[in-house]
PDB file of C-alpha atoms and ligand atoms in Angstrom:
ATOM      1  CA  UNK C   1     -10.619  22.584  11.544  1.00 73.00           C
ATOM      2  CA  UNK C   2     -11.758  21.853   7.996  1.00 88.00           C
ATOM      3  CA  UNK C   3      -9.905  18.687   6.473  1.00 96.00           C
ATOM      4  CA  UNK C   4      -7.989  19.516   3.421  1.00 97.00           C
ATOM      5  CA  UNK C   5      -9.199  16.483   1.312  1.00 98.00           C
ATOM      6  CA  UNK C   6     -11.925  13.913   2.109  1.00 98.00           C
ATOM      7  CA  UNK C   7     -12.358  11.402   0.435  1.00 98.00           C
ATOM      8  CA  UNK C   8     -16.102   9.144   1.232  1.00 98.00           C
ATOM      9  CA  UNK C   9     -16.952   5.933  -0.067  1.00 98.00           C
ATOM     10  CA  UNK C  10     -15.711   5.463  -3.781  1.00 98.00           C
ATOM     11  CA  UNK C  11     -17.017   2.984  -5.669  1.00 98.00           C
ATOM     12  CA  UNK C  12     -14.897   3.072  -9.472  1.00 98.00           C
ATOM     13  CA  UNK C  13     -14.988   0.944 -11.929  1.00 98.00           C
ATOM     14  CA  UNK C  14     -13.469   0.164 -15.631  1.00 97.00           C
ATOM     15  CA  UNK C  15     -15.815  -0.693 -18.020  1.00 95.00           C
ATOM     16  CA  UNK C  16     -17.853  -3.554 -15.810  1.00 95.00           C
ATOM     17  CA  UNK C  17     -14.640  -4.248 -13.639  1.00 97.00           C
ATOM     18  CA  UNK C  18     -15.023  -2.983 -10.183  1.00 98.00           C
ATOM     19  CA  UNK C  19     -11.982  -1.619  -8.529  1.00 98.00           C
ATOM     20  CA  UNK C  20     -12.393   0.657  -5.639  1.00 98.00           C
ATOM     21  CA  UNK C  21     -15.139  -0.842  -3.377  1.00 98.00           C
ATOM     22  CA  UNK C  22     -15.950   2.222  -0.780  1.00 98.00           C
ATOM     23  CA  UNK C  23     -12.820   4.046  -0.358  1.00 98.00           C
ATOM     24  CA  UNK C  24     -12.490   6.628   2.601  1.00 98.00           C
ATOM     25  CA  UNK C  25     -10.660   8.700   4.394  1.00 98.00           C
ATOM     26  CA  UNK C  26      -9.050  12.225   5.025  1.00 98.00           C
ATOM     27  CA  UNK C  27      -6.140  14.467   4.782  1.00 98.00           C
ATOM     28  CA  UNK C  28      -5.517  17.064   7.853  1.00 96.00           C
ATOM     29  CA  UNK C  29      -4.064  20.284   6.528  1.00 96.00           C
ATOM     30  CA  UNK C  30      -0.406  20.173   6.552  1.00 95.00           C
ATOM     31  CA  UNK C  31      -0.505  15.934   6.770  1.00 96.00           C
ATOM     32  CA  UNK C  32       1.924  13.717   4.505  1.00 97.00           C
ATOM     33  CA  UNK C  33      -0.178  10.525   4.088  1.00 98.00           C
ATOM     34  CA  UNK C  34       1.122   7.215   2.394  1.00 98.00           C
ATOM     35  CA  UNK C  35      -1.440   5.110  -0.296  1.00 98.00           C
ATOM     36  CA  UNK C  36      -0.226   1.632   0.434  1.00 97.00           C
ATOM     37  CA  UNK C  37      -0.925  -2.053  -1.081  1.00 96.00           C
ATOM     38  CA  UNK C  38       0.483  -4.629  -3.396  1.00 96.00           C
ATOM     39  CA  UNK C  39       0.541  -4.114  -7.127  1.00 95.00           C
ATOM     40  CA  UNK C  40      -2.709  -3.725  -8.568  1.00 96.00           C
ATOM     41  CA  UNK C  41      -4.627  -3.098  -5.541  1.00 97.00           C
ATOM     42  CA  UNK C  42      -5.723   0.081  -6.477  1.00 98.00           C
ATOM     43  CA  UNK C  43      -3.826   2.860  -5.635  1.00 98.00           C
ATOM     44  CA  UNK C  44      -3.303   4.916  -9.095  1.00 97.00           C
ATOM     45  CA  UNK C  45      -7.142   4.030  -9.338  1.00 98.00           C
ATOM     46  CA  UNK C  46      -7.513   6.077  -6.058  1.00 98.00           C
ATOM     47  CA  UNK C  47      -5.440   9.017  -7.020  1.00 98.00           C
ATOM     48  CA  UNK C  48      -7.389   9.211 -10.298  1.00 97.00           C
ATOM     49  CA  UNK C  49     -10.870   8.809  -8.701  1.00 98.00           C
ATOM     50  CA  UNK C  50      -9.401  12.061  -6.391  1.00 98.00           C
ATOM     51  CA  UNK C  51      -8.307  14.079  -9.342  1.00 97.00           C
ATOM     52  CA  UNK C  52     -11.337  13.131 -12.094  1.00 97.00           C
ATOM     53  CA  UNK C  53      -9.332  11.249 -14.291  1.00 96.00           C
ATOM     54  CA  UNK C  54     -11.455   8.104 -13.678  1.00 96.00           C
ATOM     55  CA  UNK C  55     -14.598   9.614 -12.078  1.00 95.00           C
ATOM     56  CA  UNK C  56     -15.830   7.230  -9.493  1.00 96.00           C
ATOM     57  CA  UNK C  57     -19.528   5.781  -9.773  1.00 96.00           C
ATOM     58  CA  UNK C  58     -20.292   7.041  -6.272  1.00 97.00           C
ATOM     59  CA  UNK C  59     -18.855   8.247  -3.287  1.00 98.00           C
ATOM     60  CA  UNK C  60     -17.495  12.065  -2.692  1.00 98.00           C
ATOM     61  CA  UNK C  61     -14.270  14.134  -3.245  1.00 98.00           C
ATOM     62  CA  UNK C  62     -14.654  17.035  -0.834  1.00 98.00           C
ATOM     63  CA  UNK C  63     -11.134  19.502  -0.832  1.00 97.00           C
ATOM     64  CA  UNK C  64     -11.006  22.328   1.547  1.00 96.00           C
ATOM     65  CA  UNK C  65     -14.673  21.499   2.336  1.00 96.00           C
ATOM     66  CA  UNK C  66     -15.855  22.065  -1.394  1.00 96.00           C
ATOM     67  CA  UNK C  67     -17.415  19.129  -3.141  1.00 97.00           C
ATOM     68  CA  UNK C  68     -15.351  18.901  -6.213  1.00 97.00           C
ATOM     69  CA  UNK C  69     -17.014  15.007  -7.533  1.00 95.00           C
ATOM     70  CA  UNK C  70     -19.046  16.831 -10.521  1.00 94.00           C
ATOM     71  CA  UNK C  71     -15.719  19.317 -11.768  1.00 96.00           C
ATOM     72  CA  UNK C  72     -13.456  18.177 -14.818  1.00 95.00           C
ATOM     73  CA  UNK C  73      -9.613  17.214 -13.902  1.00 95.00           C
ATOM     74  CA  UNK C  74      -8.415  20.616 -15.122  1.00 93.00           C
ATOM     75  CA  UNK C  75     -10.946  22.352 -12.579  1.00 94.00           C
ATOM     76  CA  UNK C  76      -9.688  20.148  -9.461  1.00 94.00           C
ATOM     77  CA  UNK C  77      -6.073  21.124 -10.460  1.00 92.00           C
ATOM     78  CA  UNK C  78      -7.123  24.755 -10.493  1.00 91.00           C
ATOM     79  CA  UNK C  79      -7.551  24.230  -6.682  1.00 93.00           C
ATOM     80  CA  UNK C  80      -4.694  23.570  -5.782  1.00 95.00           C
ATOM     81  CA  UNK C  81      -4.065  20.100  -6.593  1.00 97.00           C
ATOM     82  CA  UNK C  82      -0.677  18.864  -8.032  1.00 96.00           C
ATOM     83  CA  UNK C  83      -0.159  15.345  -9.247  1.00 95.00           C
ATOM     84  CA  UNK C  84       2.642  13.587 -10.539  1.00 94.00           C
ATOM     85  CA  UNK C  85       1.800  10.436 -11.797  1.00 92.00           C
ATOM     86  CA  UNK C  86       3.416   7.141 -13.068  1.00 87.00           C
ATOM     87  CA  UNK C  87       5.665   7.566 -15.365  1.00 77.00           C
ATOM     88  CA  UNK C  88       6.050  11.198 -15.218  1.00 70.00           C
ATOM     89  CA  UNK C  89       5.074  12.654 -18.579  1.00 70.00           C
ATOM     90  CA  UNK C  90       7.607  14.796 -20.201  1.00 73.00           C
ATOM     91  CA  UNK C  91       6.985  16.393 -23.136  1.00 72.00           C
ATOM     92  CA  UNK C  92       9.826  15.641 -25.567  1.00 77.00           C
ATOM     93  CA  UNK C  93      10.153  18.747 -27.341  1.00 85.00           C
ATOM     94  CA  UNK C  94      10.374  21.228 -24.000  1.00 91.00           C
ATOM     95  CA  UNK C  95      13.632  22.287 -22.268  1.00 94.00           C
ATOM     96  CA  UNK C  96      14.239  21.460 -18.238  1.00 95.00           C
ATOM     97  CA  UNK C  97      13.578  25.706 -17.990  1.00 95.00           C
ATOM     98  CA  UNK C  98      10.657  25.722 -20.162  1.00 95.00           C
ATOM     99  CA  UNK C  99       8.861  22.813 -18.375  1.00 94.00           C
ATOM    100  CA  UNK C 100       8.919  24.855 -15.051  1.00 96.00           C
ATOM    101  CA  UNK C 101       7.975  28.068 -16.850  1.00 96.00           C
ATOM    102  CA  UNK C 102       5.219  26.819 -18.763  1.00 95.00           C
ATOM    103  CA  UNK C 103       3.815  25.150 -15.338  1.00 95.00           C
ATOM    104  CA  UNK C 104       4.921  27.824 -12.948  1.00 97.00           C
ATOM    105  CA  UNK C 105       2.022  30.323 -11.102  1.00 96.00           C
ATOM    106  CA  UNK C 106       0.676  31.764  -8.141  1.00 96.00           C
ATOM    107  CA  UNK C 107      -1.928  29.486  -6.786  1.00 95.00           C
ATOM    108  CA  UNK C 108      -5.457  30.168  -5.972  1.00 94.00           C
ATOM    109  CA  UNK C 109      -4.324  32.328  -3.040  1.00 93.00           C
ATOM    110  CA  UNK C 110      -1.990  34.567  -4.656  1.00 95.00           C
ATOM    111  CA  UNK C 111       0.880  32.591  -3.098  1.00 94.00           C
ATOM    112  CA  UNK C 112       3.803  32.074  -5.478  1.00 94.00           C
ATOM    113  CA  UNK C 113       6.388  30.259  -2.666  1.00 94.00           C
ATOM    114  CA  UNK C 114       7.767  27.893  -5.050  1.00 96.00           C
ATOM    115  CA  UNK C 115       9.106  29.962  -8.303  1.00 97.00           C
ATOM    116  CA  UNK C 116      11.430  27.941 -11.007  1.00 97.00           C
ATOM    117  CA  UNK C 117      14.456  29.191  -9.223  1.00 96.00           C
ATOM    118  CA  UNK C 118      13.575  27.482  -5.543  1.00 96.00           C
ATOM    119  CA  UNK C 119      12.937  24.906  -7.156  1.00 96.00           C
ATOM    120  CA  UNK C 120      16.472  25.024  -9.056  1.00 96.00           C
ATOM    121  CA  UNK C 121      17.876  25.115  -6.075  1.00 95.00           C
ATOM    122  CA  UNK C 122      15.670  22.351  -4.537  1.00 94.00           C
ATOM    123  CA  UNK C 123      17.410  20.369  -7.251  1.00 94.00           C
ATOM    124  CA  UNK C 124      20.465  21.551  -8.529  1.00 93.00           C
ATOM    125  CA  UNK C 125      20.599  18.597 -10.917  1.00 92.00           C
ATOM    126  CA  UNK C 126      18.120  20.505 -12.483  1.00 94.00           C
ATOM    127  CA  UNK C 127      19.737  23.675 -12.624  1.00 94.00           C
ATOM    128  CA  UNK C 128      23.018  21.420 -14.671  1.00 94.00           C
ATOM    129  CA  UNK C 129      20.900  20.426 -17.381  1.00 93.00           C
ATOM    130  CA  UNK C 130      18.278  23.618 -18.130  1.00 94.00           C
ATOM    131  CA  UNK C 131      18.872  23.253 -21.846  1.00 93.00           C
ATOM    132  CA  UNK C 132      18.123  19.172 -21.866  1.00 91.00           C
ATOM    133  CA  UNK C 133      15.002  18.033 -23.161  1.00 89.00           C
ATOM    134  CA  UNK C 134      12.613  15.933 -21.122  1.00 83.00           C
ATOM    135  CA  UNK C 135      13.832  13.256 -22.821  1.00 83.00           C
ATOM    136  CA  UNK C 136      17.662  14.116 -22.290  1.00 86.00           C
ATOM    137  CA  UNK C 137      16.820  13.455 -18.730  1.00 90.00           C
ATOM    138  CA  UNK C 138      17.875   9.865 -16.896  1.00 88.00           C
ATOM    139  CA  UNK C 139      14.921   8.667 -14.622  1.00 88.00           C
ATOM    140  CA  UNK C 140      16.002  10.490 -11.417  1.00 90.00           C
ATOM    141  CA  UNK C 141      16.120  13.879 -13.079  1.00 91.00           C
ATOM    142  CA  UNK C 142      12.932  13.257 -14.729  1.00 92.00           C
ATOM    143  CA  UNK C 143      11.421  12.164 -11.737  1.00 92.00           C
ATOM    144  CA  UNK C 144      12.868  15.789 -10.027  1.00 93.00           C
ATOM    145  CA  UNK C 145      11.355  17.748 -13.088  1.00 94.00           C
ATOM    146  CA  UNK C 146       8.156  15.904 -12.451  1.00 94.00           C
ATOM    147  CA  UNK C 147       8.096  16.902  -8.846  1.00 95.00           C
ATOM    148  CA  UNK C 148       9.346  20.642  -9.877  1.00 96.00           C
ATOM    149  CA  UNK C 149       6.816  21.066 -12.521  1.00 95.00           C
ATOM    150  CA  UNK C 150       3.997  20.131  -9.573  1.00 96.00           C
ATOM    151  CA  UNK C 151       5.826  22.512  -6.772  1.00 96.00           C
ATOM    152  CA  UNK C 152       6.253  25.734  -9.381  1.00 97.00           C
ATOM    153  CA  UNK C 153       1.846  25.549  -9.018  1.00 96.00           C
ATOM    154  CA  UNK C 154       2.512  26.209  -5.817  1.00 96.00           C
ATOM    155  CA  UNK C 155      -0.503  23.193  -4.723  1.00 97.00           C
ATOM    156  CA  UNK C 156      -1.503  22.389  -1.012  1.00 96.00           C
ATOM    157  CA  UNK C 157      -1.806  18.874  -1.899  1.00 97.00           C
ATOM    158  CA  UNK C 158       1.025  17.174  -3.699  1.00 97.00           C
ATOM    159  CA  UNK C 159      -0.139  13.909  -4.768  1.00 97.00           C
ATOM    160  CA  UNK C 160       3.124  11.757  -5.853  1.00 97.00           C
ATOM    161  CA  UNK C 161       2.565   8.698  -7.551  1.00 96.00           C
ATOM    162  CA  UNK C 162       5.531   5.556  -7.222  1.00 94.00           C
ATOM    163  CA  UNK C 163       7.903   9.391  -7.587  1.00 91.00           C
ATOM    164  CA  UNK C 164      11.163   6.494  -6.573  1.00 92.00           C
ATOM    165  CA  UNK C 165       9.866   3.376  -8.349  1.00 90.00           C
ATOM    166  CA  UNK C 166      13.198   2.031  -9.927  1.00 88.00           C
ATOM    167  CA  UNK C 167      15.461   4.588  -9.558  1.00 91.00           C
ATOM    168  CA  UNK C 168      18.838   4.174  -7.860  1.00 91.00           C
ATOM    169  CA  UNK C 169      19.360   4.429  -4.223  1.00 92.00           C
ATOM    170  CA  UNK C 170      21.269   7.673  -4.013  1.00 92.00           C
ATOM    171  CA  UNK C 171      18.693   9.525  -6.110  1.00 92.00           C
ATOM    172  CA  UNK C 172      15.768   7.673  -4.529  1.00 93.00           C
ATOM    173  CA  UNK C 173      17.418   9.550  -1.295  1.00 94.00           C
ATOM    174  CA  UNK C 174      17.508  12.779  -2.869  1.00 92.00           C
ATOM    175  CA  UNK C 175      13.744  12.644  -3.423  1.00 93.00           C
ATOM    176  CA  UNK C 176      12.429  11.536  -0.245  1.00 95.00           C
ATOM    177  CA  UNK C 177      14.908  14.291   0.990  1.00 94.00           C
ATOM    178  CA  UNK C 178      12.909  16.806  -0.873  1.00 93.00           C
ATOM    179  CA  UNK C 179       9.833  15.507  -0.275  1.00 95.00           C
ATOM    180  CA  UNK C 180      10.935  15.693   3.462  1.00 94.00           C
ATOM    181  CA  UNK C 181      11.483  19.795   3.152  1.00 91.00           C
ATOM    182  CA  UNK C 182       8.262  19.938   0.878  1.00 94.00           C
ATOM    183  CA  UNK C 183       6.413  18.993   3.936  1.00 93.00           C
ATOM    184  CA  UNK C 184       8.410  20.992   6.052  1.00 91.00           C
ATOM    185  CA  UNK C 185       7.462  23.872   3.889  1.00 89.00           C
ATOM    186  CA  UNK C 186       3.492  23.156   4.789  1.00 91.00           C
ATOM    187  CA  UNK C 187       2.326  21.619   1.541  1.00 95.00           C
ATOM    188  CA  UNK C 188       0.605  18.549   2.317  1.00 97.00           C
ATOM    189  CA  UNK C 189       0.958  15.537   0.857  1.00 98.00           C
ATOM    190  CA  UNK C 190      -0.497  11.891  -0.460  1.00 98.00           C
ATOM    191  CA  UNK C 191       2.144   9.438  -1.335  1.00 98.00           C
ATOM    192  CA  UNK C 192       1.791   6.224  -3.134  1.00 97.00           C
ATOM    193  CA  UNK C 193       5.044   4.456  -2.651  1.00 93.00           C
ATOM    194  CA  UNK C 194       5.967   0.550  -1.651  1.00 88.00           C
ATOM    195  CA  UNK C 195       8.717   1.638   0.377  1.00 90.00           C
ATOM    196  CA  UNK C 196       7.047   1.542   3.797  1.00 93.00           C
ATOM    197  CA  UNK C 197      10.713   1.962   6.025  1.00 92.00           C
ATOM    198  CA  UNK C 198      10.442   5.586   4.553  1.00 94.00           C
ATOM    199  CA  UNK C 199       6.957   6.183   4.644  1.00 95.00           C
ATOM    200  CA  UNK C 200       6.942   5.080   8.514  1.00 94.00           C
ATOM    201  CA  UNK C 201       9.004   8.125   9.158  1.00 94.00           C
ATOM    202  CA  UNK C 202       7.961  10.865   6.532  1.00 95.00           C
ATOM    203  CA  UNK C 203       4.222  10.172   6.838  1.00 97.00           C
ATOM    204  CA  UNK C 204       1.688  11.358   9.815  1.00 97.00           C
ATOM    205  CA  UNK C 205      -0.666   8.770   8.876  1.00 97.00           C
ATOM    206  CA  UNK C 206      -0.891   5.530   6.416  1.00 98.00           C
ATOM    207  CA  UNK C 207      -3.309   3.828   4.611  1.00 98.00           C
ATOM    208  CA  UNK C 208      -3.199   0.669   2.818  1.00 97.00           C
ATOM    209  CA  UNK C 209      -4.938  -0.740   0.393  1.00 98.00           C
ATOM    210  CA  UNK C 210      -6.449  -4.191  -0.329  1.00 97.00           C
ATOM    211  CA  UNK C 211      -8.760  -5.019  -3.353  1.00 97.00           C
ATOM    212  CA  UNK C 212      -9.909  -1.945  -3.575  1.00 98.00           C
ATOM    213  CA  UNK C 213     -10.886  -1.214   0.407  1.00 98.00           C
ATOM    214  CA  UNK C 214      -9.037   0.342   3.261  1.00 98.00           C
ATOM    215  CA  UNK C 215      -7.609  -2.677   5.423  1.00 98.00           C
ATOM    216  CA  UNK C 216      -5.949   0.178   7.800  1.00 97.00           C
ATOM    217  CA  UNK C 217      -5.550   3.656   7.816  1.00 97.00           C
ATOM    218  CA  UNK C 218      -4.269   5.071  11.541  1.00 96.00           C
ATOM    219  CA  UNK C 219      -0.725   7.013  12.572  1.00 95.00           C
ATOM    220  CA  UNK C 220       2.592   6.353  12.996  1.00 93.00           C
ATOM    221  CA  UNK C 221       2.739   5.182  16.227  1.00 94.00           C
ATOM    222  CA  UNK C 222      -0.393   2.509  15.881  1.00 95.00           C
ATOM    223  CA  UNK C 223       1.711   1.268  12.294  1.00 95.00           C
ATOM    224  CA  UNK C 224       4.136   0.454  13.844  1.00 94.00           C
ATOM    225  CA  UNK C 225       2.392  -1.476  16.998  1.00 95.00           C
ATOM    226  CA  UNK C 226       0.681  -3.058  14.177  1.00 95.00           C
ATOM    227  CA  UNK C 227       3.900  -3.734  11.272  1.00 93.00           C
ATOM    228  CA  UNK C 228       3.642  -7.355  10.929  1.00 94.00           C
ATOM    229  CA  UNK C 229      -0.207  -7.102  10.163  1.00 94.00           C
ATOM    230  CA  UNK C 230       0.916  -4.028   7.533  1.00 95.00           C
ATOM    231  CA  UNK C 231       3.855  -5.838   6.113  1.00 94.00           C
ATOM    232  CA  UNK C 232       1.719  -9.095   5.539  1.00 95.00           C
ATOM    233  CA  UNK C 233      -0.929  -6.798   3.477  1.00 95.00           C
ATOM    234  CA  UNK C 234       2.409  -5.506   1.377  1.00 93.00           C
ATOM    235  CA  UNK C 235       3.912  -8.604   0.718  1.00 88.00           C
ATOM    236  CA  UNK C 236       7.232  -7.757   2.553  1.00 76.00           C
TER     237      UNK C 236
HETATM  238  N1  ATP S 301      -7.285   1.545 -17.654  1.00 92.97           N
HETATM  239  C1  ATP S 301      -7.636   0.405 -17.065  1.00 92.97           C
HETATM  240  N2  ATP S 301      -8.561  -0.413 -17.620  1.00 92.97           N
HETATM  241  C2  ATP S 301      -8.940  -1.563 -17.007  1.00 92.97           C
HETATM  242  N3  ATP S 301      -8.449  -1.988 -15.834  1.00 92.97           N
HETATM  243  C3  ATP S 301      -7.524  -1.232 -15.241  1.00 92.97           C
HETATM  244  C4  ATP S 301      -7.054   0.005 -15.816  1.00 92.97           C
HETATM  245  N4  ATP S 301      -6.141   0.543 -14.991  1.00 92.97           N
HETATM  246  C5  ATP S 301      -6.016  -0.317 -13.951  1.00 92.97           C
HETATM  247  N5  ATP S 301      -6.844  -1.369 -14.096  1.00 92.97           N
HETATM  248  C6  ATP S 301      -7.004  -2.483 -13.127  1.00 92.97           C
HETATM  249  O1  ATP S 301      -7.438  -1.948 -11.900  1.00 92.97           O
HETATM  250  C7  ATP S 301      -6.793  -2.584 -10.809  1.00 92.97           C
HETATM  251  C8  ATP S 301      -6.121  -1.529  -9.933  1.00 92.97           C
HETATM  252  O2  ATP S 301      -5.084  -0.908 -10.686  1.00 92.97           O
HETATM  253  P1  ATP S 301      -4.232   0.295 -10.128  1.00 92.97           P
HETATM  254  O3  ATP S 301      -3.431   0.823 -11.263  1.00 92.97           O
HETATM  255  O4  ATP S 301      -5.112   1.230  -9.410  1.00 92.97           O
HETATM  256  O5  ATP S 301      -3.298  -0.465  -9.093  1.00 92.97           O
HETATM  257  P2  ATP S 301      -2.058   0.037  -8.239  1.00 92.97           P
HETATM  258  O6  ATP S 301      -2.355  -0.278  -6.826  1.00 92.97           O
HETATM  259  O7  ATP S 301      -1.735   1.434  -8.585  1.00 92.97           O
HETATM  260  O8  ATP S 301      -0.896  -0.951  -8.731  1.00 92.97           O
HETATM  261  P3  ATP S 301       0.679  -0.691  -9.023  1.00 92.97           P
HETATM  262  O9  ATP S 301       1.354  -0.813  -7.693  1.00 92.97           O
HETATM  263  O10 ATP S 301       1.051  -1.824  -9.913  1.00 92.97           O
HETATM  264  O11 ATP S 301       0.840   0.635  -9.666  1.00 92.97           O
HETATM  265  C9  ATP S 301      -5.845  -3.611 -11.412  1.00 92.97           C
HETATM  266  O12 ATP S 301      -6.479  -4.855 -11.374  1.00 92.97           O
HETATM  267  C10 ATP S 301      -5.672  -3.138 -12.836  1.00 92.97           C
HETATM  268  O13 ATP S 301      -5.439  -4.224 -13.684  1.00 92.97           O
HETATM  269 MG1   MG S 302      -0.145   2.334  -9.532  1.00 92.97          MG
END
């Protein structure tokens, strides 16, 4: 079976700094797969390599056996990538409904699973506050619009970027939750995250990060035969 996303030997850099030093590895169709490491081992620097935001100096992004390396961002998207970084992005001047209008579309298939009103009631946070602006949001809800605005493309690859980083328990709950049925409903998906007691369970396979290389990348069952070598590369 062709691998939805395979990523060979990256080599990125800022400027002269050299970040990613030969990153690999691959995404089955239908896989949720955690990015993990310490802070600034190069995880965002990954995603962004995948996506074209920081093209890597070498090495190959290959999605749905397609060698997309040479296309722009926008072009990558357009297959059927969704990414929601750091930070999430609102734009202050858009309604909760507009947001997931402006965003929302059949992908590249014809498929149109996720429409603005699943994902209202995915979230029905959301569906409370459809007149707020982005900004009118607290972190949680932002974080849900984030993850709505992605779904309502209707990607196979979701690629979620720290999507719990310093929100409250109870809403950090309510994502993995959905992330959990976002699976379920087939979309695959690449999660950076520090939070490896829910990754160990939502993910089929984990890799982890270290300078800028792969230190491991296996399963479920072989992290957690190996946890005290994993936890010692986190720093937990
Ligand atoms: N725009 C940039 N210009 C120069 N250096 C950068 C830039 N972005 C990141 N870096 C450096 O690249 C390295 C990897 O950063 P990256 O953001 O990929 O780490 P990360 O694993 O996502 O960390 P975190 O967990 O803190 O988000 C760090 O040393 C960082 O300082
Ligand atoms: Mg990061």
């Amino acid at each position: 079976m062709t691998k939805l996303l395979e990523v060979k030997g990256l080599h990125t850099y800022y400027d002269e700094s050299h970040i990613l030093h030969g990153v690999s590895f691959a995404i089955e169709p239908g896989q949720a797969v955690s990015l993990m490491g310490r802070n600034g081992m190069g995880k965002t620097t990954t995603l962004k390599s995948i996506l074209g935001l920081v093209p890597p100096r070498s090495g190959h992004v290959i999605f749905q056996g397609e060698e997309i390396s040479h296309l722009p961002t926008w072009q990558r998207m357009r297959k059927d990538i969704a990414y929601v970084p750091e930070g999430r992005g609102m734009f202050h001047n858009l309604t909760v409904r507009e947001h997931l209008e402006m965003a929302a579309r059949p992908n590249q298939k014809g498929e149109q699973n996720w429409t603005v009103e699943r994902v209202l009631d995915t979230f029905p946070r959301l569906q409370e506050r459809l007149t707020n602006l982005g900004t009118q949001l607290s972190g949680g809800e932002q974080q849900m619009l984030a993850i709505g605005r992605a779904l309502v493309t209707n990607p196979d690859l979701l690629i979620l970027d720290e999507a719990t980083e310093g929100l409250a328990p109870l809403i950090r709950k309510e994502i993995w939750d959905v992330v959990r049925s976002i699976k379920e409903s087939g979309i695959s998906t690449l999660i950076v995250d520090k939070n490896i007691q829910v990754l160990k369970d939502l993910c089929d396979q984990h890799i982890v990060l270290v300078k800028g290389q792969v230190v491991f990348s296996a399963g479920s069952s072989q992290l957690m035969q190996s946890l005290d070598e994993v936890e010692s590369y986190l720093g937990v």
